[in-house]
Tab-separated table of C-alpha atoms in Angstrom:
chain	number	residue	atom	x	y	z
A	1	MET	CA	169.323	-33.787	71.774
A	2	PRO	CA	166.121	-35.663	70.912
A	3	THR	CA	166.349	-38.016	67.980
A	4	LEU	CA	163.586	-37.570	65.399
A	5	VAL	CA	161.788	-40.650	64.238
A	6	LEU	CA	159.267	-40.733	61.414
A	7	VAL	CA	156.312	-42.881	62.326
A	8	LEU	CA	153.967	-44.004	59.562
A	9	LEU	CA	150.512	-44.449	61.033
A	10	VAL	CA	148.360	-46.590	58.715
A	11	PHE	CA	145.224	-48.038	60.318
A	12	ILE	CA	144.233	-51.605	59.359
A	13	TRP	CA	140.545	-51.287	59.042
A	14	ILE	CA	138.793	-52.305	55.753
A	15	PRO	CA	138.847	-50.447	53.483
A	16	LEU	CA	142.316	-49.331	54.288
A	17	VAL	CA	142.829	-45.549	54.382
A	18	VAL	CA	145.456	-43.697	52.370
A	19	PRO	CA	148.739	-43.624	54.338
A	20	PHE	CA	149.877	-40.342	55.828
A	21	THR	CA	153.039	-39.225	57.535
A	22	ILE	CA	153.572	-37.688	60.935
A	23	ILE	CA	156.935	-36.758	62.364
A	24	MET	CA	157.235	-37.590	66.038
A	25	SER	CA	159.996	-37.444	68.580
A	26	ASP	CA	161.359	-40.487	70.370
A	27	SER	CA	159.456	-39.499	73.496
A	28	GLY	CA	156.155	-39.764	71.662
A	29	THR	CA	155.391	-36.044	71.925
A	30	PRO	CA	155.149	-33.946	68.752
A	31	SER	CA	158.490	-32.481	67.785
A	32	ALA	CA	159.161	-28.838	67.072
A	33	LEU	CA	159.477	-29.743	63.410
A	34	VAL	CA	155.752	-30.269	63.198
A	35	ASP	CA	154.128	-28.056	65.793
A	36	ALA	CA	156.369	-25.007	65.931
A	37	PRO	CA	159.648	-23.583	64.684
A	38	GLN	CA	162.760	-24.324	66.708
A	39	THR	CA	162.786	-21.600	69.361
A	40	ARG	CA	163.971	-23.189	72.576
A	41	PHE	CA	167.619	-22.323	71.925
A	42	SER	CA	167.152	-18.947	70.270
A	43	MET	CA	165.079	-17.801	73.240
A	44	ASN	CA	167.911	-18.453	75.686
A	45	ASN	CA	170.963	-17.970	73.492
A	46	ASN	CA	170.667	-14.474	72.106
A	47	GLY	CA	174.286	-14.494	71.039
A	48	ALA	CA	174.021	-17.774	69.089
A	49	ARG	CA	174.124	-17.683	65.298
A	50	THR	CA	173.765	-20.235	62.523
A	51	ASP	CA	176.946	-21.658	61.065
A	52	PRO	CA	177.528	-19.328	58.057
A	53	ARG	CA	178.422	-22.169	55.680
A	54	GLU	CA	175.222	-24.004	56.547
A	55	GLN	CA	173.202	-20.804	56.217
A	56	ALA	CA	174.552	-20.295	52.699
A	57	ALA	CA	173.696	-23.915	51.866
A	58	VAL	CA	170.127	-23.423	53.112
A	59	TYR	CA	169.773	-20.345	50.889
A	60	GLU	CA	170.751	-22.458	47.875
A	61	ILE	CA	168.413	-25.303	48.842
A	62	MET	CA	165.517	-22.899	49.336
A	63	LYS	CA	166.115	-21.188	45.994
A	64	ALA	CA	166.182	-24.599	44.256
A	65	THR	CA	162.674	-25.315	45.585
A	66	GLY	CA	161.304	-21.930	44.539
A	67	ASN	CA	161.598	-20.319	47.975
A	68	GLY	CA	163.966	-17.464	47.231
A	69	TRP	CA	162.337	-15.403	49.979
A	70	ALA	CA	164.546	-17.255	52.479
A	71	THR	CA	167.571	-15.182	51.437
A	72	ASP	CA	165.945	-12.201	53.181
A	73	ILE	CA	166.120	-13.975	56.541
A	74	PRO	CA	169.319	-12.928	58.325
A	75	ASP	CA	169.532	-16.111	60.424
A	76	VAL	CA	167.718	-19.179	59.073
A	77	CYS	CA	167.790	-21.046	62.385
A	78	ARG	CA	166.132	-18.143	64.176
A	79	GLY	CA	163.795	-17.166	61.365
A	80	ARG	CA	160.834	-18.947	62.947
A	81	TRP	CA	159.489	-20.836	59.935
A	82	HIS	CA	158.098	-24.345	59.830
A	83	GLY	CA	160.230	-26.905	58.081
A	84	ILE	CA	163.638	-26.156	59.564
A	85	GLU	CA	165.028	-27.427	62.838
A	86	CYS	CA	168.370	-26.471	64.293
A	87	MET	CA	170.449	-27.472	67.282
A	88	PRO	CA	173.336	-25.586	68.899
A	89	ASP	CA	176.682	-27.086	69.682
A	90	LYS	CA	178.654	-26.472	72.859
A	91	ASN	CA	179.941	-23.223	71.365
A	92	GLU	CA	176.388	-21.962	70.827
A	93	VAL	CA	176.641	-22.285	67.057
A	94	PHE	CA	173.422	-23.464	65.429
A	95	HIS	CA	173.494	-26.389	62.988
A	96	VAL	CA	170.691	-27.461	60.647
A	97	VAL	CA	169.432	-30.927	61.630
A	98	SER	CA	166.156	-31.105	59.704
A	99	LEU	CA	164.692	-29.721	56.455
A	100	SER	CA	161.143	-30.387	55.280
A	101	PHE	CA	159.262	-29.218	52.194
A	102	GLY	CA	155.671	-29.697	51.091
A	103	ALA	CA	152.295	-28.921	52.671
A	104	LEU	CA	150.994	-32.057	54.376
A	105	SER	CA	148.115	-30.148	55.955
A	106	ASP	CA	147.252	-26.748	57.371
A	107	ASP	CA	148.932	-27.782	60.624
A	108	THR	CA	152.180	-28.809	58.925
A	109	ALA	CA	152.801	-25.920	56.576
A	110	PHE	CA	156.344	-26.650	55.460
A	111	PRO	CA	157.649	-24.454	52.628
A	112	THR	CA	155.972	-25.553	49.398
A	113	CYS	CA	157.815	-26.273	46.167
A	114	ASP	CA	157.490	-24.840	42.690
A	115	GLN	CA	156.490	-28.162	41.143
A	116	LYS	CA	157.463	-27.104	37.624
A	117	ARG	CA	161.007	-25.957	38.411
A	118	SER	CA	162.057	-27.393	41.768
A	119	PHE	CA	165.048	-29.695	42.176
A	120	ILE	CA	167.121	-31.045	45.068
A	121	SER	CA	170.224	-28.888	45.401
A	122	PRO	CA	173.637	-30.551	45.894
A	123	SER	CA	174.125	-27.972	48.668
A	124	ILE	CA	172.346	-30.456	50.928
A	125	THR	CA	175.694	-32.227	51.236
A	126	LYS	CA	177.030	-29.093	52.948
A	127	LEU	CA	174.843	-29.743	55.983
A	128	PRO	CA	177.052	-32.124	57.988
A	129	HIS	CA	174.591	-32.452	60.900
A	130	LEU	CA	171.437	-33.156	58.864
A	131	ARG	CA	169.282	-35.909	60.354
A	132	THR	CA	165.952	-35.483	58.553
A	133	LEU	CA	165.271	-34.657	54.905
A	134	PHE	CA	161.642	-34.513	53.795
A	135	PHE	CA	160.236	-33.664	50.339
A	136	TYR	CA	156.512	-34.124	49.680
A	137	ARG	CA	154.927	-33.460	46.264
A	138	CYS	CA	157.721	-31.187	45.202
A	139	PHE	CA	158.725	-32.262	41.658
A	140	SER	CA	155.472	-33.516	40.135
A	141	TYR	CA	155.834	-31.497	36.922
A	142	ASN	CA	159.618	-31.642	36.763
A	143	PRO	CA	160.376	-35.395	37.008
A	144	GLN	CA	163.926	-36.196	38.057
A	145	PRO	CA	165.903	-39.118	39.463
A	146	ILE	CA	166.711	-39.406	43.138
A	147	PRO	CA	170.129	-37.727	43.387
A	148	THR	CA	173.016	-40.071	44.036
A	149	PHE	CA	174.742	-37.416	46.153
A	150	LEU	CA	172.240	-38.089	48.940
A	151	GLY	CA	174.409	-41.090	49.755
A	152	GLN	CA	177.009	-38.637	51.069
A	153	LEU	CA	174.773	-37.915	54.055
A	154	GLY	CA	175.523	-41.334	55.533
A	155	PRO	CA	177.262	-40.218	58.742
A	156	THR	CA	174.197	-38.375	60.107
A	157	LEU	CA	170.972	-38.879	58.103
A	158	GLN	CA	168.300	-40.856	59.965
A	159	THR	CA	165.096	-40.027	58.054
A	160	LEU	CA	164.779	-39.733	54.273
A	161	VAL	CA	161.269	-39.102	52.932
A	162	LEU	CA	160.827	-38.487	49.198
A	163	ARG	CA	157.087	-39.027	49.023
A	164	GLU	CA	154.815	-38.499	45.991
A	165	ASN	CA	157.421	-36.419	44.194
A	166	GLY	CA	157.250	-38.002	40.738
A	167	HIS	CA	160.841	-39.273	40.957
A	168	VAL	CA	161.844	-41.398	37.973
A	169	GLY	CA	164.535	-43.985	37.346
A	170	PRO	CA	165.985	-46.553	39.745
A	171	ILE	CA	166.608	-46.301	43.472
A	172	PRO	CA	170.277	-45.256	43.674
A	173	PRO	CA	172.522	-47.950	45.182
A	174	GLU	CA	174.307	-45.076	46.936
A	175	LEU	CA	171.425	-44.916	49.410
A	176	GLY	CA	172.958	-48.028	50.945
A	177	ASN	CA	175.653	-45.717	52.319
A	178	LEU	CA	173.072	-44.174	54.664
A	179	THR	CA	173.941	-46.694	57.334
A	180	HIS	CA	172.391	-44.629	60.138
A	181	LEU	CA	169.046	-44.408	58.357
A	182	ARG	CA	165.966	-45.407	60.332
A	183	ILE	CA	163.221	-44.294	57.933
A	184	LEU	CA	163.278	-44.654	54.142
A	185	ASP	CA	160.037	-43.565	52.469
A	186	LEU	CA	159.857	-43.438	48.656
A	187	HIS	CA	156.092	-43.965	48.419
A	188	LYS	CA	154.202	-43.181	45.202
A	189	ASN	CA	156.823	-42.072	42.747
A	190	LYS	CA	157.633	-43.468	39.293
A	191	LEU	CA	160.666	-45.500	40.258
A	192	ASN	CA	161.688	-48.571	38.282
A	193	GLY	CA	164.407	-51.201	38.378
A	194	SER	CA	165.037	-53.516	41.293
A	195	ILE	CA	165.427	-52.786	44.981
A	196	PRO	CA	169.173	-52.294	45.516
A	197	VAL	CA	170.985	-55.023	47.416
A	198	SER	CA	172.999	-52.253	49.051
A	199	LEU	CA	170.011	-51.360	51.249
A	200	SER	CA	170.763	-54.484	53.268
A	201	ARG	CA	173.645	-52.565	54.856
A	202	ILE	CA	171.182	-50.334	56.720
A	203	MET	CA	170.841	-52.635	59.713
A	204	GLY	CA	168.994	-50.123	61.915
A	205	LEU	CA	166.150	-49.509	59.446
A	206	LYS	CA	162.768	-49.261	61.185
A	207	SER	CA	160.510	-48.355	58.267
A	208	LEU	CA	160.916	-49.169	54.565
A	209	ASP	CA	158.166	-47.936	52.244
A	210	VAL	CA	158.701	-48.093	48.473
A	211	SER	CA	155.028	-48.710	47.655
A	212	VAL	CA	153.166	-47.498	44.551
A	213	ASN	CA	156.057	-47.472	42.098
A	214	SER	CA	157.045	-49.676	39.142
A	215	LEU	CA	159.811	-51.663	40.806
A	216	THR	CA	160.688	-55.041	39.334
A	217	GLY	CA	162.771	-58.006	40.424
A	218	SER	CA	162.280	-59.980	43.608
A	219	VAL	CA	161.703	-59.230	47.273
A	220	PRO	CA	165.199	-58.629	48.649
A	221	VAL	CA	166.831	-60.804	51.286
A	222	LEU	CA	165.934	-59.263	54.612
A	223	ASP	CA	167.871	-59.015	57.838
A	224	TYR	CA	166.481	-56.022	59.698
A	225	PRO	CA	166.141	-56.842	63.398
A	226	VAL	CA	164.284	-53.608	64.277
A	227	LEU	CA	162.218	-53.166	61.091
A	228	SER	CA	158.575	-52.497	62.003
A	229	ILE	CA	157.047	-51.180	58.725
A	230	PHE	CA	157.688	-53.062	55.470
A	231	ASP	CA	155.625	-51.875	52.483
A	232	LEU	CA	156.414	-52.970	48.922
A	233	SER	CA	152.798	-52.875	47.742
A	234	GLN	CA	151.644	-51.882	44.253
A	235	ASN	CA	154.802	-52.637	42.319
A	236	LEU	CA	155.767	-55.228	39.692
A	237	LEU	CA	157.763	-57.566	41.913
A	238	THR	CA	158.025	-61.236	40.961
A	239	GLY	CA	159.352	-64.439	42.499
A	240	SER	CA	158.519	-65.817	45.916
A	241	ILE	CA	158.282	-64.241	49.347
A	242	THR	CA	161.730	-64.753	50.770
A	243	SER	CA	161.961	-66.966	53.830
A	244	SER	CA	164.323	-64.345	55.271
A	245	ILE	CA	161.184	-62.412	56.207
A	246	GLY	CA	161.436	-64.371	59.446
A	247	ASN	CA	164.612	-62.403	60.241
A	248	CYS	CA	162.508	-59.310	60.972
A	249	PRO	CA	160.917	-60.180	64.327
A	250	SER	CA	159.920	-56.571	65.065
A	251	LEU	CA	157.593	-56.273	62.073
A	252	ILE	CA	154.230	-54.712	62.892
A	253	ARG	CA	152.945	-54.022	59.390
A	254	MET	CA	153.812	-55.996	56.256
A	255	ASP	CA	152.181	-55.094	52.939
A	256	LEU	CA	153.263	-56.901	49.759
A	257	SER	CA	149.890	-56.596	48.038
A	258	ARG	CA	149.293	-56.003	44.326
A	259	ASN	CA	152.509	-57.443	42.927
A	260	HIS	CA	153.152	-60.619	40.906
A	261	LEU	CA	154.557	-62.743	43.715
A	262	SER	CA	154.142	-66.501	43.420
A	263	GLY	CA	154.788	-69.674	45.402
A	264	PRO	CA	153.650	-70.479	48.943
A	265	ILE	CA	153.701	-68.278	52.016
A	266	PRO	CA	156.910	-69.311	53.824
A	267	ASP	CA	156.630	-71.012	57.207
A	268	SER	CA	159.138	-68.496	58.577
A	269	ILE	CA	156.237	-66.053	58.711
A	270	GLY	CA	155.495	-67.654	62.063
A	271	ASN	CA	158.472	-65.804	63.582
A	272	LEU	CA	156.647	-62.476	63.281
A	273	LYS	CA	155.120	-62.514	66.751
A	274	ASN	CA	154.520	-58.736	66.751
A	275	LEU	CA	152.814	-58.552	63.360
A	276	ILE	CA	149.484	-56.689	63.454
A	277	LEU	CA	148.703	-56.297	59.731
A	278	MET	CA	149.605	-58.712	56.936
A	279	ASP	CA	148.358	-57.860	53.452
A	280	LEU	CA	149.455	-60.207	50.650
A	281	SER	CA	146.386	-59.660	48.487
A	282	TYR	CA	146.269	-59.700	44.694
A	283	ASN	CA	149.384	-61.719	43.977
A	284	GLN	CA	149.737	-65.206	42.522
A	285	LEU	CA	150.479	-67.056	45.733
A	286	SER	CA	149.698	-70.755	45.922
A	287	GLY	CA	148.482	-72.983	48.732
A	288	PRO	CA	148.293	-74.574	51.079
A	289	PHE	CA	147.759	-72.280	54.022
A	290	PRO	CA	150.870	-72.443	56.198
A	291	ASN	CA	150.236	-73.672	59.718
A	292	ALA	CA	152.623	-70.965	60.891
A	293	LEU	CA	149.930	-68.318	60.387
A	294	GLY	CA	148.166	-69.689	63.432
A	295	SER	CA	151.047	-68.638	65.696
A	296	LEU	CA	150.739	-64.915	64.868
A	297	SER	CA	149.285	-64.040	68.244
A	298	ALA	CA	149.310	-60.239	67.702
A	299	LEU	CA	147.716	-60.348	64.240
A	300	GLN	CA	144.627	-58.182	63.852
A	301	ALA	CA	144.188	-58.111	60.055
A	302	LEU	CA	144.836	-61.001	57.647
A	303	ILE	CA	144.238	-60.017	54.012
A	304	LEU	CA	144.969	-62.648	51.359
A	305	LYS	CA	142.215	-62.010	48.797
A	306	GLY	CA	142.864	-62.403	45.089
A	307	ASN	CA	145.373	-65.269	45.392
A	308	ALA	CA	144.054	-68.419	43.700
A	309	MET	CA	145.430	-70.779	46.346
A	310	ASP	CA	142.964	-73.540	45.445
A	311	SER	CA	143.095	-74.804	48.997
A	312	THR	CA	140.917	-75.563	51.969
A	313	ILE	CA	140.766	-73.373	55.054
A	314	ILE	CA	142.663	-75.079	57.836
A	315	SER	CA	140.355	-76.323	60.569
A	316	GLY	CA	140.903	-77.657	64.050
A	317	ASN	CA	142.907	-75.688	66.601
A	318	TRP	CA	144.827	-73.731	64.001
A	319	TYR	CA	143.326	-70.404	65.088
A	320	ASN	CA	143.728	-70.820	68.829
A	321	GLY	CA	146.625	-68.374	69.002
A	322	MET	CA	144.878	-65.660	66.956
A	323	LYS	CA	142.649	-64.263	69.674
A	324	ASP	CA	143.237	-60.658	68.528
A	325	LEU	CA	142.268	-61.250	64.886
A	326	MET	CA	139.633	-58.694	63.895
A	327	ILE	CA	139.664	-58.755	60.079
A	328	MET	CA	139.889	-61.824	57.860
A	329	VAL	CA	139.651	-61.193	54.109
A	330	LEU	CA	139.928	-64.383	52.037
A	331	SER	CA	137.820	-63.483	48.988
A	332	ASP	CA	138.494	-64.735	45.443
A	333	MET	CA	140.943	-67.462	46.466
A	334	SER	CA	139.364	-70.590	44.925
A	335	LEU	CA	138.897	-71.940	48.433
A	336	HIS	CA	136.870	-75.124	48.713
A	337	GLY	CA	135.554	-77.393	51.421
A	338	PRO	CA	133.638	-76.355	54.550
A	339	ILE	CA	134.032	-73.253	56.682
A	340	PRO	CA	135.832	-74.353	59.861
A	341	GLU	CA	133.750	-74.304	63.008
A	342	SER	CA	136.840	-73.017	64.840
A	343	LEU	CA	136.527	-69.600	63.164
A	344	GLY	CA	133.557	-68.902	65.379
A	345	PHE	CA	135.738	-69.164	68.467
A	346	LEU	CA	137.875	-66.108	67.630
A	347	PRO	CA	136.303	-63.568	70.004
A	348	SER	CA	137.651	-60.413	68.341
A	349	LEU	CA	136.464	-61.053	64.775
A	350	ARG	CA	134.580	-58.083	63.329
A	351	VAL	CA	134.905	-58.579	59.561
A	352	ILE	CA	134.872	-61.874	57.632
A	353	HIS	CA	135.088	-61.964	53.819
A	354	LEU	CA	134.909	-65.453	52.318
A	355	ASP	CA	132.962	-64.476	49.210
A	356	ARG	CA	133.506	-65.682	45.626
A	357	ASN	CA	135.038	-69.024	46.511
A	358	ARG	CA	133.798	-72.632	46.223
A	359	LEU	CA	133.018	-73.234	49.873
A	360	ASN	CA	130.347	-75.814	50.666
A	361	GLY	CA	128.629	-77.211	53.713
A	362	THR	CA	126.788	-75.045	56.214
A	363	ILE	CA	127.503	-71.773	57.975
A	364	PRO	CA	129.060	-72.884	61.289
A	365	THR	CA	126.719	-72.572	64.233
A	366	SER	CA	129.712	-71.221	66.170
A	367	PHE	CA	129.288	-67.956	64.226
A	368	GLN	CA	126.461	-67.211	66.659
A	369	GLU	CA	129.173	-66.613	69.268
A	370	LEU	CA	130.764	-63.771	67.275
A	371	LYS	CA	128.990	-61.030	69.187
A	372	GLY	CA	131.089	-58.255	67.632
A	373	LEU	CA	130.601	-59.385	64.038
A	374	SER	CA	129.644	-56.378	61.908
A	375	GLU	CA	130.356	-57.548	58.347
A	376	LEU	CA	130.023	-61.021	56.827
A	377	ARG	CA	130.421	-61.842	53.144
A	378	LEU	CA	129.677	-65.411	52.156
A	379	ASN	CA	128.076	-64.690	48.789
A	380	ASP	CA	128.906	-66.608	45.614
A	381	ASN	CA	129.717	-69.952	47.204
A	382	GLN	CA	127.979	-73.332	47.408
A	383	LEU	CA	126.695	-73.147	50.973
A	384	THR	CA	123.589	-74.987	52.122
A	385	GLY	CA	121.428	-75.355	55.193
A	386	ARG	CA	119.933	-72.969	57.702
A	387	VAL	CA	121.472	-69.598	58.511
A	388	PRO	CA	122.213	-69.664	62.262
A	389	PHE	CA	121.731	-65.963	63.058
A	390	ILE	CA	119.020	-64.412	65.176
A	391	ARG	CA	117.093	-61.254	64.360
A	392	GLU	CA	119.412	-58.852	66.208
A	393	THR	CA	122.494	-60.125	64.363
A	394	VAL	CA	120.872	-59.703	60.963
A	395	TRP	CA	119.600	-56.244	61.817
A	396	LYS	CA	123.024	-55.141	63.065
A	397	MET	CA	124.822	-56.154	59.877
A	398	GLY	CA	122.135	-54.938	57.489
A	399	ARG	CA	123.477	-54.773	53.952
A	400	LYS	CA	126.895	-55.866	55.206
A	401	LEU	CA	125.484	-59.358	55.511
A	402	ARG	CA	125.915	-60.839	52.031
A	403	LEU	CA	124.683	-64.358	51.463
A	404	PHE	CA	123.332	-64.233	47.900
A	405	ASN	CA	124.232	-66.784	45.219
A	406	ASN	CA	124.171	-69.688	47.666
A	407	SER	CA	121.166	-71.584	46.344
A	408	GLY	CA	121.057	-73.975	49.292
A	409	LEU	CA	120.858	-71.408	52.107
A	410	CYS	CA	117.616	-70.711	53.889
A	411	TYR	CA	116.399	-69.089	57.090
A	412	ASP	CA	114.381	-70.796	59.788
A	413	PRO	CA	111.399	-68.579	60.760
A	414	GLN	CA	111.619	-69.936	64.301
A	415	ASN	CA	114.709	-67.744	64.779
A	416	GLY	CA	112.458	-64.719	65.047
A	417	LEU	CA	112.358	-63.153	61.588
A	418	ASP	CA	109.241	-64.745	60.149
A	419	ASP	CA	107.304	-61.532	60.784
A	420	ASP	CA	109.967	-59.203	59.315
A	421	ILE	CA	111.075	-60.828	56.107
A	422	ASP	CA	111.698	-57.498	54.370
A	423	SER	CA	115.003	-57.076	56.214
A	424	LEU	CA	116.388	-60.281	54.697
A	425	VAL	CA	115.402	-59.883	51.056
A	426	ASP	CA	118.465	-57.808	50.205
A	427	SER	CA	120.767	-60.364	51.822
A	428	GLY	CA	119.704	-63.097	49.419
A	429	ILE	CA	118.577	-65.509	52.155
A	430	SER	CA	115.839	-68.014	51.340
A	431	TYR	CA	112.961	-69.094	53.566
A	432	CYS	CA	113.060	-72.629	54.927
A	433	GLU	CA	109.888	-74.706	54.839
A	434	THR	CA	109.016	-76.231	58.213
A	435	SER	CA	106.330	-78.754	57.219
A	436	THR	CA	107.136	-82.324	58.263
A	437	SER	CA	104.229	-83.884	56.345
A	438	ILE	CA	105.964	-83.624	53.006
A	439	SER	CA	108.858	-85.945	52.311
A	440	ALA	CA	110.696	-83.481	50.082
A	441	PRO	CA	110.196	-79.965	51.442
A	442	THR	CA	110.968	-77.075	49.142
A	443	THR	CA	112.310	-73.578	49.753
A	444	MET	CA	111.012	-70.271	48.506
A	445	HIS	CA	113.060	-67.075	48.147
A	446	PHE	CA	111.833	-64.126	50.148
A	447	SER	CA	111.522	-62.046	47.008
A	448	ASN	CA	108.858	-64.467	45.743
A	449	PHE	CA	107.195	-64.481	49.139
A	450	MET	CA	106.937	-60.702	49.183
A	451	GLY	CA	105.468	-60.709	45.672
A	452	HIS	CA	102.698	-63.320	46.234
A	453	ARG	CA	102.023	-62.826	49.979
A	454	SER	CA	101.239	-66.530	50.333
A	455	THR	CA	103.008	-69.564	51.738
A	456	TYR	CA	103.459	-72.711	49.685
A	457	VAL	CA	103.726	-75.985	51.584
A	458	GLY	CA	105.660	-78.888	50.086
A	459	ARG	CA	104.747	-79.591	46.466
A	460	SER	CA	101.133	-78.523	46.838
A	461	SER	CA	99.934	-75.967	44.262
A	462	ALA	CA	97.196	-74.607	46.534
A	463	PRO	CA	98.203	-71.540	48.524
A	464	ILE	CA	97.067	-71.010	52.082
A	465	TYR	CA	96.065	-67.347	51.991
A	466	GLU	CA	96.431	-65.061	54.964
A	467	SER	CA	93.494	-62.849	53.926
A	468	SER	CA	90.799	-62.638	56.599
A	469	THR	CA	88.191	-61.811	53.887
A	470	HIS	CA	88.627	-65.187	52.217
A	471	LEU	CA	88.334	-66.869	55.620
A	472	HIS	CA	84.988	-65.175	56.301
A	473	VAL	CA	83.620	-66.273	52.924
A	474	LEU	CA	84.668	-69.871	53.600
A	475	LEU	CA	82.927	-69.852	56.990
A	476	LEU	CA	79.692	-68.520	55.453
A	477	ILE	CA	79.696	-71.293	52.820
A	478	LEU	CA	80.171	-73.937	55.520
A	479	PHE	CA	77.307	-72.379	57.537
A	480	PHE	CA	74.831	-72.576	54.633
A	481	ILE	CA	75.859	-76.148	53.862
A	482	SER	CA	75.104	-77.159	57.472
A	483	ILE	CA	71.606	-75.621	57.227
A	484	LEU	CA	70.781	-77.517	54.073
């Protein structure tokens, strides 16, 4: 019998998309729960019937969600509707192993819920073989706590998804009895209180998502050797990030953003060798940057914006192990000092946000080597010197190149953009003077250049006009002077 696993697929690109849920089988192929009703046994076992006690329980569960029509189906396991999956035993008796409610999309049309009157029926405890229980947007206008009796499903339940249902109150400690649970998804409800310590008993947990609630307290002590998804984002959690995070070596995605977490990032973060996405943005974390971040060899997205770390960006060989890093978002962090030259040696970088800090010095010339760079935000800093990019790089980024509010930056026309200044005006880049005859050369913003259509050299107040008409007049005057 295939074991169902709920896989949460959340891509890491910026801006991050809204998470969605897909139910997949262990083999990686879509399960019958999603793509079709369970038919493989009913087709070949014409004498098989659903366990009558479980059928009666399903009738009660369906009526509680506003689906009374199910009572007209003589055999719920052979009724061919999406949202129910059954398996036969050796005696050819069908048992309910999965129930799902809520329309995720047109392709996953599970039975919908009457949002004003639906509730979770205690009859669920009469399904002794249940492995998956899924409710999506079912109780929005009839808020209710998560039932404590769900803890009675401990011997079999592997996936519990109560997503966007409007559940209120705390997470029941009884859920810690679900020791066979692999997926716990309570995303976007109205839950409060702390995360129960009892959840630590679920050693085989692969995905824990309690994001977008009003949970308080601290990040719990973690010891989940196979946990791959860990999402506590958009809650009211306080305290520090527990060093026990290093006890979860299988983590692929960790999102603790938009809480009130404080203190430094623990060095144990370096144990997460499989981590692809780390989002700790909009907390109150302090510096310095832990050296351990540099050992996250699988990391593709590092998002720390909105934490006033008041630190420098580590330079040197710190980034050597981060060859897969594609997105680095370090905006609004009170960072100071220069931008490390070593950042330009990360070949996979596509997006760099270092805006609204106090960075000084020049833009590293190594940034010219970032051939895949598509978005660069360096605005609102204290950068100076020449911008090292050529015409093609500037054109490719367009408005995603943001350099404004750096009064010391300018662009060298010898890099190929002196005849196409319009493309740089919106980026806030200034034009570098190239005259060597003036001891203190000045700069002029492209916006002024476009307005006056003249070039000012040094401190001279006399413009050298490009107009051919004025040149002809000057030549005529010189001609008449030579005659006289």
